[in-house]
Short mmCIF file of N, CA, C and O in Angstrom, two decimals:
data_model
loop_
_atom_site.label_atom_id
_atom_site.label_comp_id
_atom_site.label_asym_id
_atom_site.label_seq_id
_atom_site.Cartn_x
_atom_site.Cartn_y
_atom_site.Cartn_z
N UNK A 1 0.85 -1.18 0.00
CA UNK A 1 0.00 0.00 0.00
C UNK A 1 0.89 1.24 0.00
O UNK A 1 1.70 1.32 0.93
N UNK A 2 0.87 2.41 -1.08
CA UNK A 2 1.77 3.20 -1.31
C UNK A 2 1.47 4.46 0.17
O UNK A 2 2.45 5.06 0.61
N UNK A 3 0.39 4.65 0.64
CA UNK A 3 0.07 5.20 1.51
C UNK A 3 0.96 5.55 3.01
O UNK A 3 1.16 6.56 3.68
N UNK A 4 1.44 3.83 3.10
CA UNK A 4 1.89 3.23 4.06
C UNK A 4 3.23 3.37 3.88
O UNK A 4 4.05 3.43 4.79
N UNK A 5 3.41 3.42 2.94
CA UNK A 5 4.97 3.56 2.33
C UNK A 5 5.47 5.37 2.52
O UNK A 5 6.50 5.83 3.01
N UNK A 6 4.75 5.80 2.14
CA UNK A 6 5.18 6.86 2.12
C UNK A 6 5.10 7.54 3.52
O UNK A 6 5.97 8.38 3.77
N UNK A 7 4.20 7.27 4.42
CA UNK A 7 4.26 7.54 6.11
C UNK A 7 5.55 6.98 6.45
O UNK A 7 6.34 7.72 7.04
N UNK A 8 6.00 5.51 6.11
CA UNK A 8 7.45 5.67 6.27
C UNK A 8 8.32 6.07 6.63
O UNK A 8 8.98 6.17 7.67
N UNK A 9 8.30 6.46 5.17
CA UNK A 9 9.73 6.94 4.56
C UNK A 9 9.31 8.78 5.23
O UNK A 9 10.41 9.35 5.29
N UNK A 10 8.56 9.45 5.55
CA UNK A 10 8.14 10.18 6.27
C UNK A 10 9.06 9.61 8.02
O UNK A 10 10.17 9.98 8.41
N UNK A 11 8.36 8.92 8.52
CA UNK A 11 9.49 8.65 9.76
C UNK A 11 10.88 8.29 9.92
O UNK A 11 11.72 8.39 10.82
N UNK A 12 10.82 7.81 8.62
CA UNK A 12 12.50 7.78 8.33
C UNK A 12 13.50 8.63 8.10
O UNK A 12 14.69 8.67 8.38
N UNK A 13 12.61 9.41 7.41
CA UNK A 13 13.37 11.19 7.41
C UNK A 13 13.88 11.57 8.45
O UNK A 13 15.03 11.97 8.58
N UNK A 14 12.77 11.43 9.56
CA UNK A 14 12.80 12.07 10.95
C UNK A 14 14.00 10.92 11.79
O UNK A 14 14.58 11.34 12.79
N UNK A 15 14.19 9.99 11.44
CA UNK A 15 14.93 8.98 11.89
C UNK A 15 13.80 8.27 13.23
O UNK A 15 14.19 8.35 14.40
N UNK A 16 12.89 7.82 13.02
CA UNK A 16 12.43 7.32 13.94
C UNK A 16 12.04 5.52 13.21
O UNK A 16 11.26 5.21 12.31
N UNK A 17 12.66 4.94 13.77
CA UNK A 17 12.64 3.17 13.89
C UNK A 17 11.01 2.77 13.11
O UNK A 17 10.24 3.42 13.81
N UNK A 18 10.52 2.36 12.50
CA UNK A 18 9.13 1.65 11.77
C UNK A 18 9.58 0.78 10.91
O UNK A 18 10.62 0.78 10.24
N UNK A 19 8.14 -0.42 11.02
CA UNK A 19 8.37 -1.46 10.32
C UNK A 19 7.13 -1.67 9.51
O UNK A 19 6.08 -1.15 9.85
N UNK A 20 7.23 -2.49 8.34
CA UNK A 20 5.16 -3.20 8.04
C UNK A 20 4.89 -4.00 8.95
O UNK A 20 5.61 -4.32 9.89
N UNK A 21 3.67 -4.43 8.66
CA UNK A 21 3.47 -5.42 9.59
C UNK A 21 1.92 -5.63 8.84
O UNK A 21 0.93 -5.04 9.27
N UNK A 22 1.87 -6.69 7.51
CA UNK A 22 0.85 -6.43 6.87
C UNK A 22 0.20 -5.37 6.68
O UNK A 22 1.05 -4.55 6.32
N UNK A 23 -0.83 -4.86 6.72
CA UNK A 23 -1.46 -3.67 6.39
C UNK A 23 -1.56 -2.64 7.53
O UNK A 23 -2.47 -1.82 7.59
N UNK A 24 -0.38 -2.75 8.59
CA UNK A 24 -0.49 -1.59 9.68
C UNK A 24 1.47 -1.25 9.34
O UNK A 24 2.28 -1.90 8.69
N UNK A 25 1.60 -0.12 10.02
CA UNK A 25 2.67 0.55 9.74
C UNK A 25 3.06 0.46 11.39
O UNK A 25 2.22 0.99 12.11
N UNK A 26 4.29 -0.19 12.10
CA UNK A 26 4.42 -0.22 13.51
C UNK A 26 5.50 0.90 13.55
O UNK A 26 6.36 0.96 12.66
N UNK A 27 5.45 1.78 14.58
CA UNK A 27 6.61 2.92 14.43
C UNK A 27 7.04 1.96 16.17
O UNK A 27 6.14 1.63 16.94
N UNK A 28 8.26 1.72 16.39
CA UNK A 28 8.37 1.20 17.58
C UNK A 28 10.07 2.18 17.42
O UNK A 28 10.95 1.96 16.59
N UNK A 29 10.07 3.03 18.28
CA UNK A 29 11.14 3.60 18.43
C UNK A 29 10.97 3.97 19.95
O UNK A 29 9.91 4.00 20.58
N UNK A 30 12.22 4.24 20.42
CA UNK A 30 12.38 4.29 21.54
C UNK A 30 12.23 5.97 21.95
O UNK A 30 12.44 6.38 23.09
N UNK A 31 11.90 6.76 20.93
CA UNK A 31 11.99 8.29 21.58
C UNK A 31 10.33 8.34 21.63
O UNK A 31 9.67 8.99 22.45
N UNK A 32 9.84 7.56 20.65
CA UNK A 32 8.47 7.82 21.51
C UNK A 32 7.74 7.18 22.54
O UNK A 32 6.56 7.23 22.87
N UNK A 33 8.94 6.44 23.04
CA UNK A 33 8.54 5.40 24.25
C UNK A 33 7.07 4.13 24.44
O UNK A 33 6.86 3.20 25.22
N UNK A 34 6.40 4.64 23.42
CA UNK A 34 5.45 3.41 23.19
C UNK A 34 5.12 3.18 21.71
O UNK A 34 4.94 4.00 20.82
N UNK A 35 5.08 2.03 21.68
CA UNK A 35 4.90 1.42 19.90
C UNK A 35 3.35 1.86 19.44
O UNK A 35 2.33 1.61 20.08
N UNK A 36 3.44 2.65 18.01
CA UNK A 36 2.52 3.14 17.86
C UNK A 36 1.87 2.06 16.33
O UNK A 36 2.71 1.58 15.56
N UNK A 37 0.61 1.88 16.13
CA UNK A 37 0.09 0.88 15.14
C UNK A 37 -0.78 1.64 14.28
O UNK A 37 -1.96 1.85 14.57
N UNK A 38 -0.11 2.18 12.96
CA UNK A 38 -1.16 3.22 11.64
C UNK A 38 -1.58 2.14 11.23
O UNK A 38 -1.07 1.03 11.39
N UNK A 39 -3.10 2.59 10.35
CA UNK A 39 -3.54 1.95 9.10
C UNK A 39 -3.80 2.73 8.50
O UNK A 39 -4.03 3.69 9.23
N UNK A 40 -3.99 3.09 7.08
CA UNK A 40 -4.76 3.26 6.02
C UNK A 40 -5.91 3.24 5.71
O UNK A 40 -6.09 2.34 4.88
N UNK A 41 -6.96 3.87 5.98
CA UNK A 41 -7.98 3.50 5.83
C UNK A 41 -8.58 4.54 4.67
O UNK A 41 -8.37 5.75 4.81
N UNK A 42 -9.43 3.98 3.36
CA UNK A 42 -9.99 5.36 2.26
C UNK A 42 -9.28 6.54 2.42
O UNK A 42 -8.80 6.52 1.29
N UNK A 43 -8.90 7.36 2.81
CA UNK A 43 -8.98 8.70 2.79
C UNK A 43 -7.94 9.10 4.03
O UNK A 43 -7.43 10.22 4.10
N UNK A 44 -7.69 8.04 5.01
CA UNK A 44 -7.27 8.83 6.38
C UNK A 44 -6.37 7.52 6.84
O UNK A 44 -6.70 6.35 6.66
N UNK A 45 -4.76 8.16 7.70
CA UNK A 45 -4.30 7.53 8.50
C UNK A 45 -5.03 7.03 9.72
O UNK A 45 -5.77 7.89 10.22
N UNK A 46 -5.02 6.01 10.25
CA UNK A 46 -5.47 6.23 11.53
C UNK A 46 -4.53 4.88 12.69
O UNK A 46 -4.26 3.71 12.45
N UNK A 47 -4.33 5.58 13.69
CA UNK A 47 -3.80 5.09 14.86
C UNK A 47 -4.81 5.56 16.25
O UNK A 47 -5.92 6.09 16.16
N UNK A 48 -4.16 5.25 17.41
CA UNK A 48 -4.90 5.20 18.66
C UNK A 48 -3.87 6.28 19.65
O UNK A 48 -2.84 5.78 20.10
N UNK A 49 -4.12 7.52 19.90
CA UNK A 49 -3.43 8.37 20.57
C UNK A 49 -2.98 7.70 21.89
O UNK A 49 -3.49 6.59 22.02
N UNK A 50 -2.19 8.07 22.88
CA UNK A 50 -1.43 7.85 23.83
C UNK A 50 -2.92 7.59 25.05
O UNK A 50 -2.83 6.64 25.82
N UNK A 51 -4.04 8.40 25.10
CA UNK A 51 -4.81 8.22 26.07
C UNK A 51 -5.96 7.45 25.51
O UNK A 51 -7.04 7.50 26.10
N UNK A 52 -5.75 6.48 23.99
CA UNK A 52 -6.27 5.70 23.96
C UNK A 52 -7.76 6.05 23.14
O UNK A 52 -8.64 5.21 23.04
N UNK A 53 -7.89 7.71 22.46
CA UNK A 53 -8.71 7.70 22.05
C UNK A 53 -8.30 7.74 20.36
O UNK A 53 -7.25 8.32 20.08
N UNK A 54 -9.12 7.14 19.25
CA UNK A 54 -9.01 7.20 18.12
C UNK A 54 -8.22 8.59 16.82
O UNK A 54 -8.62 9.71 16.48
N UNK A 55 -7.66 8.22 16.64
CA UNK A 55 -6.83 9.36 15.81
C UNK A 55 -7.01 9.05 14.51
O UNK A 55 -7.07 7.86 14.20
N UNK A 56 -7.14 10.16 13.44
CA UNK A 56 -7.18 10.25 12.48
C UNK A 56 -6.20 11.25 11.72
O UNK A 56 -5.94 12.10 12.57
N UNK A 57 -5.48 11.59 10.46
CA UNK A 57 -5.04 12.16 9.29
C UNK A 57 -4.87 12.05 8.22
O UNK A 57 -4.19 11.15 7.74
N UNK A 58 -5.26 12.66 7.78
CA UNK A 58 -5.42 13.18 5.66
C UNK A 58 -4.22 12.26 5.45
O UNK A 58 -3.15 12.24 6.06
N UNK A 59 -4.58 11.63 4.60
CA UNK A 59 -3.67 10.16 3.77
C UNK A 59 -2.40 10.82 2.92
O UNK A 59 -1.34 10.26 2.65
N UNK A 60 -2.86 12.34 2.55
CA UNK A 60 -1.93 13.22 1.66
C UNK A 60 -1.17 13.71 2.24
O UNK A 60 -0.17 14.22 1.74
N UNK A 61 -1.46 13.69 3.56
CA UNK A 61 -0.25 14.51 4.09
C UNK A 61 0.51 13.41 5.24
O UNK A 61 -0.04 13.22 6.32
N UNK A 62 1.84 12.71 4.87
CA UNK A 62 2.23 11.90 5.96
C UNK A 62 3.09 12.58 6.51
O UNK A 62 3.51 12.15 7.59
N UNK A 63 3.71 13.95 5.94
CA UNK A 63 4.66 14.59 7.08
C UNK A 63 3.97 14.82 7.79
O UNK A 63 4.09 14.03 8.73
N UNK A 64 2.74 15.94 8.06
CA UNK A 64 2.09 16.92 8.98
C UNK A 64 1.69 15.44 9.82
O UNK A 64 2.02 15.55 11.00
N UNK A 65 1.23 14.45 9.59
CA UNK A 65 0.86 13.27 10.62
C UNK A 65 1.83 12.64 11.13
O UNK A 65 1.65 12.00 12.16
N UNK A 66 3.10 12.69 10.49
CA UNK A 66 4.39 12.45 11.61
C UNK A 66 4.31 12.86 12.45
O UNK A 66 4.16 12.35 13.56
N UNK A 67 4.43 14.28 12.04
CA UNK A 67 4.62 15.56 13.56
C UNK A 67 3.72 15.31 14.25
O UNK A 67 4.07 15.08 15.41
N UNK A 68 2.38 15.21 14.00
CA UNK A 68 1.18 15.11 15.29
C UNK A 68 1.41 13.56 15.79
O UNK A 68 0.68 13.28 16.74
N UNK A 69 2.04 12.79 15.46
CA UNK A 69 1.90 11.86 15.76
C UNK A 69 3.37 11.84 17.24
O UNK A 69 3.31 11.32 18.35
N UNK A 70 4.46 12.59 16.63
CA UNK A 70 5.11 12.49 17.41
C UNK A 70 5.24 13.61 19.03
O UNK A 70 5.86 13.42 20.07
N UNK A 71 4.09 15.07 18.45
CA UNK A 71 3.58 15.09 19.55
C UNK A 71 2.83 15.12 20.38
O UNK A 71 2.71 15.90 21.33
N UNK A 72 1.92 13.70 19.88
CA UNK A 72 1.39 13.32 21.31
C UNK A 72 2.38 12.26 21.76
O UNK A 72 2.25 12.00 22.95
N UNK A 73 3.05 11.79 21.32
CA UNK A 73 3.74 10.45 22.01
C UNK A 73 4.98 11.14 22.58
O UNK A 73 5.04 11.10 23.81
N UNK A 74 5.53 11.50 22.23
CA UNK A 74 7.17 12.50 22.72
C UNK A 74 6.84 13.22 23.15
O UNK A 74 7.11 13.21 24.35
N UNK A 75 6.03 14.39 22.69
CA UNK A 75 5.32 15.40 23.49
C UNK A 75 4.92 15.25 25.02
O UNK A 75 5.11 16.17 25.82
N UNK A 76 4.49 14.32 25.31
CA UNK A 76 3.79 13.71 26.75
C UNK A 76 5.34 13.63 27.76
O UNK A 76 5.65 13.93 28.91
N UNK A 77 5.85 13.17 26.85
CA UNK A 77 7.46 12.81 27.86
C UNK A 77 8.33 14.40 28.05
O UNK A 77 8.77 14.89 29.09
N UNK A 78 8.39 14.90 26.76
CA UNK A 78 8.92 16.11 27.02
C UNK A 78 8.94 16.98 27.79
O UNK A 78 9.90 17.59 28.26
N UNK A 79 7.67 17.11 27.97
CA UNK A 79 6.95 18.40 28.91
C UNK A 79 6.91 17.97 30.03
O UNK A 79 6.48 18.89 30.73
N UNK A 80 7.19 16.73 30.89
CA UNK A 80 7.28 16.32 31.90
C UNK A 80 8.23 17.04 33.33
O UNK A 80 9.39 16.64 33.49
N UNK A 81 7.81 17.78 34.02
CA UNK A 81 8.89 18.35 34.58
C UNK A 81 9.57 19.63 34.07
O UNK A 81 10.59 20.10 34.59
N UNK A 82 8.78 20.27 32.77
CA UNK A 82 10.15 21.26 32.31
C UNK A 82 9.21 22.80 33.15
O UNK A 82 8.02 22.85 33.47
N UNK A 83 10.11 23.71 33.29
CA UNK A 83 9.76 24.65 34.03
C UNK A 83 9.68 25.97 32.82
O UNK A 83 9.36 27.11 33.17
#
């Protein structure tokens, strides 16, 4: 699925660790501290945010869904403690 491919190579840019895994995209890297599971679905990425509620993004855009993707997952750790 070229979709999937190109979210990727999108995290790969960024250097963050992802694999296939049939028709889900696993990003398992260690800066975002928990393994995250995309699909493809018509029109929209979709994964499960950090508090477990449903996430969605535009299939056309896999950079801008990197970034949101990485801050809710990094984001959460980052801000931990900073003053």
């Amino acid at each position: 699925m070229e979709a999937l491919r190109n979210l990727s190579a999108a995290f790969a840019h960024r250097q963050l660790l992802n694999y296939r895994r049939g028709d889900t995209l696993v990003v398992n890297d260690p800066y975002l501290r928990q393994r995250v599971e995309v699909t493809a679905y018509g029109h929209w990425y979709r994964w499960t945010g950090p508090d477990g509620t449903p996430q969605h993004s535009d299939i056309h855009a896999p950079g801008p869904t990197v970034d949101r993707i990485i801050d809710q997952y990094a984001g959460l750790h980052l801000g931990t403690g900073a003053t």
